[in-house]
Amino acid sequence: MIFHSSEWLAMPDAERGESAPMFRRVFEVPFSAKSAKLLICGLGYNEVFINGRRVGDGLLDPAQTDYNARAFYLEHDVAGFLRKGANAIGVMLGDGWFNQNRVWKTWYEGKGMSYGCPRFIARMEIVSDEGKKMYLDSDLKWKCSIGPITENNVYAGERYDARLEKPGWDTAGYDDSKWILPVEATEPCARFEMQEIAPMKRIGEIVPKSVVEVKPGVWVADMSQNFSGWLRIRVSGPAGAEIKLRFAETIFPDGMIDTASTGVFATLVEQIDTYICRGSGEEVWEPRFTYHGFRYVEITGWPGKLTANDITGIIVHTALERAGSFESSDERLNILHRMALWTHRSNVHGIPEDCPVRERCGWLGDANVVCEFSIWNFKSADFWGKYLDDIETTRQSNGGIPFNIAPGKRTSSTAKHDWMAAFILIPWYIYVYHGRREVLERHYDGMEQVIERFEEKMDGWILAGGFGDWFEPGERANPTQTHESLTTTIWFYRCAQVMSKVSGILVKRDEERKFGEWARKIREAFIRKFFNSETRSFGSQTSNAMALHFGLVPDGEHANVLSALVKDLRETRKMHYHVGIFGLRFLFEVLARNGHAELAVELLHQDTYPSFGDLIGRGATTLWEYWGEPEVDKAHGPRSLSHPMMGGYDNWFYNSLAGIRPDEDNPGFEHFFMEPNPVPSVKWARAEYESPCGRIVSEWKYEGKILTWTVEIPKGTEATAKIPFSGGGGILKSGKYLFVDGELIRS
C-alpha cells in the first residue's frame, strides 16, 4: 500500500462552506534528516508547505483524472525543508475538477461535476544518517481551518479575502488553538498512480500593452495576447477594499470587455477573480486554484489610478519542453506558427483541451488533429500517453468511448465514429514519432475493440455516423461541403491500415491479415461510393485532399483529382480554402508534396474571408473555433477564440516546407525522410526537431537564384533525401551537409 495507515482527511462541511480548507500538523524529528520523501494525493488541487516554505513549483496539482477510477499522487523530496526538533507541515486544498460544483449543474443532477468535498491523504518517510526511519501520516491528529480563499472554481474564478490570512500557519510556533479537528473522508478512487506527466507551472509573464479607464472606476487592460493563466496584482488599499477582475477574449467597440466568447451562455458564469485588501501597505496577490483564458481584463474597485506596472499576466499550463522550432523569412508563416503554438499551450492543463474557457474538455476529434503538431513542437509523448490512459478508464462495454476525455463526471455520450478513431491513431502517432512499442501493447485491446465496433456499424464497408469536417466556413459547425460519411470512411480506412501495422508489430499475424483485408475492402467501397467518374473528383477540397493523402484515389486518376483540387482553390473558391479541421490537417501537405507548395503559401497569405489572414486582420493572436462568420455569432453565441483543433496545418511547416518526415516502418526517427519544398517567394525557412535520436535540421535559403540546403542528421540514424534542384536523392548518414543547387558541397 502506498499510503499504509494514512487516512483521507477533510474539513467538516458545515465549517468549510465554500472555502479552500487549510490543514496543519506539528511533528518532532529527533535527528537530522538524511532523506525525506512526502507522498500526497490532494483532491481537487493541493499545495504543500513545510516550515513556512512552499514545497515544489507545480501548480494546480494533481492533473485531473476520473477520480472514481484513479487519482494521481505526487512525490516530493522534502529533506531540505526539515530541521531537527519541531517541524510543521501545511496543506491547502482547492476544489479543482474533483469538486467542480458550479458549472453544468443542469446536466449532472444539480451537483455540477462534483465527486465530493476536497480531501487529501499523505505520508512522509524520514530517514536519518544511521538509516533510522520515522513516518508522518495524515490522521485525525491534524487540525484544519478555513482560510483567505473563500471561493474557488476552475470556471468561475477565485475570491480571496486577505483579512483572513493566517501568517505563520505553516510553522511550528503558530497558535492553532482555534483550529478544529478534521474528519475522515471516504476514499474516492479505485487506485493511486504517481503523476508522471509534467506539472503545470508559471511559464512566463506578460506586461499589459495598455491600461485604459473606459468609464469612471472601470479599467480595461489589454495583455496583447490571448493566453491561459491569471493576473498578478500589486496594490495598496484600505482594509476591505474589494478589487474585481473580469476576464474576456475580446472587447466591444466602446472598449468594455465582451465575455460572450468565454461561454457564459453555456456555463452561466463569468471568469472573475476577487481580491479583498487587508490594508497593510503594498499587497501582492495572484490566485491558486483557478485559471482563465483571456486577453482582456476589466478591473474595478482599484484604489486610485491603475497603471501597467500594477498588473502582470501569468502564463500557466502544463510545462511541456520544446521539441521543435520553425522560422522563415515569411512573417505570415511565422505568425501562423506562433498562433498554433499559443493556442496549443493555452489548452494543455493536464489534458488536451478544446478551449481554456467554455468547456475545457478533451474532445477526441480535436485531439486527433492536434496530436501530431503537438509532438512536432513539444516533448509531449508522456502527456498524450496520459490522455490515452484517461480514455482507457472510460471505455464502454459495447466498444464505445465518450466524446470527450476528461472522463468520469465530465464525460458525455458515446462518441461518433470519426471522433472515436483518435484512440487508434494517437497511439500510432506516439509510436511513429517516439518508437514507444509499449504504448501499442498497452492499448491494443481497446484499439481492437474500437475498430471492431466500426465493422459492426458499417454498411458495405462505408462507415457513417461522424461529426465530419468540423467547422468548415458557414453558418453551422456541421459540414455542408463534405458529407460526414466520406470523411468517416476515410478514418475507418486509416484505422484498418494502422491496426494491420500494429498487429504485425505485435506479431499478431491473423489480425494483421484481417485488418489488412478490411483496408482493401474499405478502399474499394470508398472509391465506388464517392468518386465521381464524370468530374474525376471526390467533390470538396477536403474530400480530394484526404483521398490524395491516404491513397484512396483510383488508379490512373491521381493527376485528375489533384487538378480538381487546384482548380477549386484557384478558380471556384478564388484562392480560398473552404475546409474544416480535417481539411486543414491535410490540404497544405498534399499541395506541397504534389508540386504546389507555392499555392499553399499563397493561400496562407489570403486576407479575405474565409482565411486565417482575415482573422489576423481582426486581431486574432490564437486560432478561433470558427472562421468569424457573424451568422454563427447570431445563431449559436460567439465561439471560443482559442481552439487548437484549427491548428493541424502546423505539421506542414515541418514535414512539407522543411521536409522532415518520419518513417512509419522505422519509428523514432531511426530512419526518416528529408524532402523539402522550397518556395521562391519565401526566401528562407528553417526547422529543427529534437527527435528521440537527436537533433534534425533542415534549412533552405535562396540567395538570388541560388538555392542552398543545410541538413543535420543525428548520430546513429540515416535519412532518405530528395535533394532540391537535383532531381534525385539518396541516403544521408549522420552528419552535417550543405547542398548548393542540388550539388553536395560539404559534408
Coordinates of N, CA and C in Angstrom, one line a residue, residues 35 676 700 734:
S35 N 17.4 11.9 4.4 CA 16.5 11.9 3.2 C 15.1 12.0 3.8
P676 N 12.4 18.5 -48.7 CA 11.9 19.9 -48.5 C 11.2 20.4 -49.8
W700 N 16.6 25.7 -45.8 CA 16.9 26.1 -47.2 C 16.8 27.6 -47.3
S734 N 24.5 10.0 -40.7 CA 24.6 11.0 -39.7 C 25.7 12.0 -40.0

